[in-house]
Structure formats: C-alpha cells, structure tokens
Amino acid sequence: MEQAPEHDSAQSGPGGHLLSQLVAHLREHRTRLQEEWSQRIQQTHLLTAMTPQEMAAETTSVYDNYVEVLETGNVEALQHYAKDLSERIIPRGVETHEVVGIVLLLRDVLARSLFEKYQRDFSMLNEVLDAYEPAANRIANTVAVSFVDERERVIRQQQDAIRELSTPVLPVRERLLILPIIGVLDSERARQLTEQLLSGIRKHRAKVVVIDITGSPDVDESVANHLVQTVDASRLMGASVIITGLSPKIAQTLVTIGVDLSKMNTIGDLQGGLEEAERLLGYTVTRKEVSTSS
Amino acid sequence: MSATERSGDAPGHTADDVADLIPMVRRIVYSRVGSHPSAEDLVQETLTRVLSAASTVEPGMLEPYAIVTARNVVSSLWRDIDRKNRNQHRLVDLSAPEPPEKQVVLEEEQSAMAAALARLDERERRALLDHEVDGADTHALAARHGTTAGAVAAQLNRTRARLRVEYLLAIEHVDPPTDRCRPVLIALSSGDQRRQREVQAAQHLLECEPCARLSQPLLERGQQRNDCLRIPVSSDADIVSARRAARELATRLAFGATDLTVIATAVSEVCRNIVRFAGSGEVVVELLEAPTRGIQIVARDGGPGITDVDRALGDGFSTYGGLGLGLPGVRRLMDEFAIASEPGHGTTVTMTKWEGTDHERPT
Amino acid sequence: MNGGPALVSIMRQGSTLIASVHTALNDSELVRFEHDLVDQIGEHRSRGVIIDVAALDVIDSFAALTLRRIADMARLRGAQTVLVGIQPEVAFTMVRLGMGTGAVPTALDLEEGLALLAEQGSHHPRPDEPEA
Ligand SMILES: [Zn+2]
C-alpha cells in the first residue's frame, strides 16, 4: 500500500497511519469518552430496559470492540459480540433504532473528540475524518445488520413455536396422524394447518389422517371450504382423511357450501375415528399379505 | 415541509418515515460540520435525496440509507472538488431514477462506456448493441439466436447489469481489490437478491471500501428496476420461463411455499391463455409495497379478446381442450383478480397476491 | 431437442412401467411424454403404470389434464395408473385451482405406488414373475 496518489482515497497508506494515531487517541481517552457516551445514551433515553450496571458493562465492551475494528479493520469479533448482545437484549424488548442509535452516538462522540483534537489543523482534520468515517460507518452497519438478523431469527423462531402450539400434528402410530383442532379456526390458522398437515403427511409417510374438530365450535364458510380443500389435497398425497367431532352446526355449514358429506369420511367421535383409522391401516396390511403370497 | 409532502405517494416509506429521520440526519451533519453556514443546506439536501429514493429503499433500510446519504453529502463538502466532484456528479446522474436503460447506455461518457463494453464477451455485446442501438426487439433477437424472447430478455438484463458495473469501474478508475468484488457488484446491479445472498454481498460491502462506494448508485438502480419484470410470452417454453421468473421475484417477499406455488401456477394459466388465444403477448410481474406487500401480475395480449367475460369466469366454460378451468381457477388462487377484454383488441388480466394473507374466495 | 439431459425416463419393471419426470415440462414436452408413455404401455402390454411427478413444482390445469388423459388411455389398454410424488404445495394449489386427479389414484411415493398397484391385484411387483 505505498502507491497511494495525492488525494485519492481515505483507505490508502496515509489513512492506515492516521487510523493508528486515532486508535491511540481513543485508547488514551477511553474513560472520559465512554463516560460522555453513556451520558448521551441516557439523555436520549435509549436502552432504558437495561440497568446502569448492565449498561456500563455493555458500553465498555462496545467501546473496546469499536476501537479494535478501527485498529484491525476486522469486523468479525464485533459481529460475534453484536450477535451475542442482540441475543441478550432482544427478549427484553430492545428495538433496532436503539441499538443503531447508541452506535451512532458513539460514532458522533468520537468524531467530536477528533474535531476538538484537530480543530486547529483543518487539512489534518479532513484527512482524519476521511480515514475515520468509512470505518465508523462500516461498524454501524455491522452492528445494525447483526442486530436485524438476530431479531428476524428470534421472530421466526417465536412464530414457529406459536404455530406448532396452535396446530399440533401428532404422529400417534406408524402411518397415522392426528390433528386436533382446538379453538377458533380463522383463515390464517387454517392456512397454517393445511401446510403443516401436508408436510406432516410427507414427513411421517402417513396413510391415514384423523382431523378432530371437537374442540372447534364453529367455522365460517371460507374456513369450511379450506377444510374440504385440505382433505382433497391430502388425498392427492396418498393419505385418507377421517373427520371426527363434526358438530351439527359445522355439518350444516359444509352442506351450505355444497359439500357432499357422503363423500367425506366423517365419524362421530375421536375414539371411533381412531378405530376406523386402524381398520383402514389394518385392511391395507391384510390385503398386501394376501396379494404377495398368492 | 414541502419536501416531505412530495413523497406522500411513495409506496414503500411515507413522508412521515422520512420526517422521523430529521433529528438523526441533523445530528449526523452537525457533528461533522459544526456550525458551518451550509449545515442546514446539507441537512435539506440529504433529506431530499432520501425522499427521492424512499419508494425504492427496502423497508427497514431507510435509516441506514439516510446515514450513508448524509455521510456522502457531508463528505462532498469536505473533499477536494475537482475530479471527485465531477465523478460524484456523474454517479448521481447515473443513479437518478429517471433515465431508463437506454440513456445509461447511450449518454454516458464514451471512453468509460467503450472500456466497459470491451469487457463483455462478443455475443453479449452484439445482442445488447443490436437491441439498444439498432432497436432489434427481443423476438427478432430470439429468432436470430435460436432461443425464446423471454430468454433473450433475461440475458439482456444480465448483460446490462454487468455493463453498469464495468462502466462504474472504468469511470472511477477502480481496479477491484478482490476477486469477490465483481460478482458482488453484478449481483447488486441486477437486483437479484438470491444471488446477493449467495455471494454474501452485504458482508463484502462491510469489508470492501471500493465496493461500498460503488454500490450506492447500483443499489438505487437495481431496486428501481428489478421490482418489476416484463416477460414476452409467445411459446410453450415462455410459459415456463414466465412462471419461474414470477416465482423468483415473489421469493423476495415473505411468501410461503404454498403461495409461491400458487403464484407460479396462476402465471402459468394466464400465459397459456395468451399463447393459445392470442399467439403472443406479455406478462408484467411487479412487487407492490402498498397497501401491504404483495405481487401483481398483469397479462396482456392483443388477441381476439373474450366476448363474454362473465361466462369465461364461470366454472365449466370451455374454450380449449374441454378445459374451462383456467380463469375461474386462477381467480380462486389469487386475492384479487380483474379481467378487461375487448373483442378484436385483446385481453388484460390483472391479479394480485398479498403477502401473509389468505382472502379465500367462496366457490 | 434431444441431446440434453433427459426430461423424463420410462423404466420397465415386470409388467409395470415407471415413468419419472425429472424437471418442469412445457406443454409440448408434456404432450410428447403422453405419447411416448402411452406407446410404451401398448408395446409392453403393461398392467400397471406409475408416474412420479415429484420434480414438478407446478401442476397447472394443462398438466393435470394431461396426466388424467394418460391414465384414461392406459386404462383403455388394460393398465392401472398411479400418480405418485405430488408435493404438498402442489397438491393444495391443484385443489384450489379446481383440478384434482379425477379418478386416478395417488400415492405418496414410488414405494407406496408399487404397494397400491400390488394391493389392487393388477400387478405382480417381482420382476421374475411371468407376465400376464
Ligand atoms: Zn470489493
């Protein structure tokens, strides 16, 4: 990195030299700058979910990581720290703007101290800022990206958990799934139910599915429609569906939307449904034995 | 606040979103230039730029976008004006939302453009110049190269993406420091997010200053153009290309596997109608940001049209091969569906799927 | 058109033909597949046909009708068809679109398809058995 031309890039040789000067400056005034930064954070009411002790510990770590990135240009350690920090603070409701905010505050506190240090040498100030700013922006970006990634991951995880809770697909025995539907079934839940059931059929290689809707008092026409489509789609994947616990009200809705109930395998209660399922599975096995031994 | 009102119709971010950024932008600018007389101008300039790009910036990215913009605006004050400024100006020109592809190709500085063109391979260069300069349309090019119009359009898009990158490198006199640079820049230029993930573009931008600098105009362009795809449809093979392209575009939103299949299937059906009844036409697939995120598909043809639209939408209407399930089926698949047809003048089907909803139609 | 990787393969196992679709097919390719398969059913006097469509990411009205037509033609030639490998999202989309498989039986995958043919007694899965 020797061939750097006059005024071309802040990243070339002189920039590197300036950065190390800058890092020395930031190390030297660490206590004061960190204190100033903490005050700014408090003034702007960021990270109010954290105690002062936690705050002190985290700001120290962020500060040191920050200076380290400036020194080495390597964001890896900072990424790890940012991910780890995000993991700890996301469950406490810390928002993206707070995390980005505190990093930007640090950037500005440090920039100000550079102004103070070099204010009498304007061209030097320009050079220092040219070296500092790309690195500082990179750091802000790294932290923001890590936080947002982590947040999305947590949200996805929570959504998955909720989805599994609300529509559990239970493999009771080989080739047999039970899908108990409890509570009100709206369009969104119906859609999730379908996706879970169909992928469950493939995953467990199910041949028979019992959908028990005893726990669901009523459904509207669109959900009833969805239910019928789910039964048909299951068939396309080679699984038979038995519906148990059909209330007279839901049966009425199904008839209203034009479903031929005689073509649906409906059984009064779950117990009966399971017996029918066993019969279907057993029947399959018997026939198979007959045909292979003949 | 007249500047903020102007973007009231921006689909992605509202004027309020931008207004929320004012304190932050002001802080960034003032911390850098202190009480410099032009500080407030710089704030305004930053906000104006953010506003003009607000509709194309991805949700959640407005803040980082504003930070980078503010930083660039400020640095343009600090830096030497001469060469930097001149190129900065060109970069801004390049990134302005108005000039379409052709202007980029035809108007930019010739030597940089020549250098960029020289880096394309002969076939790519030929096809692009035939299309942009000589005005050969995608059908003609397809015939000439023994392929389909859809494939030509896709290839042209990739070539343009490369050309933009090579042009920027040439005009900025940048020699990419790593061999990851070009793939990253091209992925950004084409707006292909899957490719961007594959080459870990975001990571690279954090680590590579030249790419970070060059990427801004590319990002603005890429997002501008690539939220929308126009696919000519005139053959069986185009039906498959069109549904693939639509599915791929849809993966940028949070559609689940079922919705992606639903979208691809609906596109397949409307494209088949074009090929069977009109011979040729086009499909425009566009990502929507408002009122919520979704995907809109417009299928147009100049064919004979449908005399009785209501009948065509009733189950059992059969126009070819005893089928009669095409349009009513598609209507059930999508959240919104409209058809306009004028006998003798063609048919336009407009349909939309919203992200994360299931507005099921009663049958 | 030939020379690239095969879009479809048709294998014979005893009196059963196993047709696997390897990639998305456009309409003309589907029609060619239909003709090839129906020809082979006649040629080999097959008793069972399994069509594996696991590789199809879209089964639209044309594809669904073509598959049904193959099954109809096969039946006229004395063969029972089973459709296997329909993906979950594809299954649901077909139903929403209003396209089932008609009277064509379906099974989860090849193994289940063979078992189903065996159950229906129209087929002997072991290749060493004499053909009917
Ligand atoms: Zn690079």
Tab-separated table of C-alpha atoms and ligand atoms in Angstrom, chain B residues 176-178 180-182 184-185 204-205 208-212, ligand 1:
chain	number	residue	atom	x	y	z
B	176	PRO	CA	-11.383	-4.285	-7.879
B	177	PRO	CA	-9.111	-5.304	-4.992
B	178	THR	CA	-10.507	-8.833	-4.600
B	180	ARG	CA	-15.203	-11.308	-4.963
B	181	CYS	CA	-15.766	-7.679	-5.956
B	182	ARG	CA	-17.155	-8.196	-9.462
B	184	VAL	CA	-20.885	-8.866	-5.642
B	185	LEU	CA	-21.266	-5.709	-7.720
B	204	HIS	CA	-18.478	-7.896	1.356
B	205	LEU	CA	-19.734	-4.321	1.384
B	208	CYS	CA	-14.538	-3.586	0.966
B	209	GLU	CA	-14.474	0.169	0.735
B	210	PRO	CA	-14.341	0.474	-3.100
B	211	CYS	CA	-17.379	-1.785	-3.433
B	212	ALA	CA	-19.204	0.040	-0.652
D	1	ZN	ZN	-14.875	-5.398	-3.354
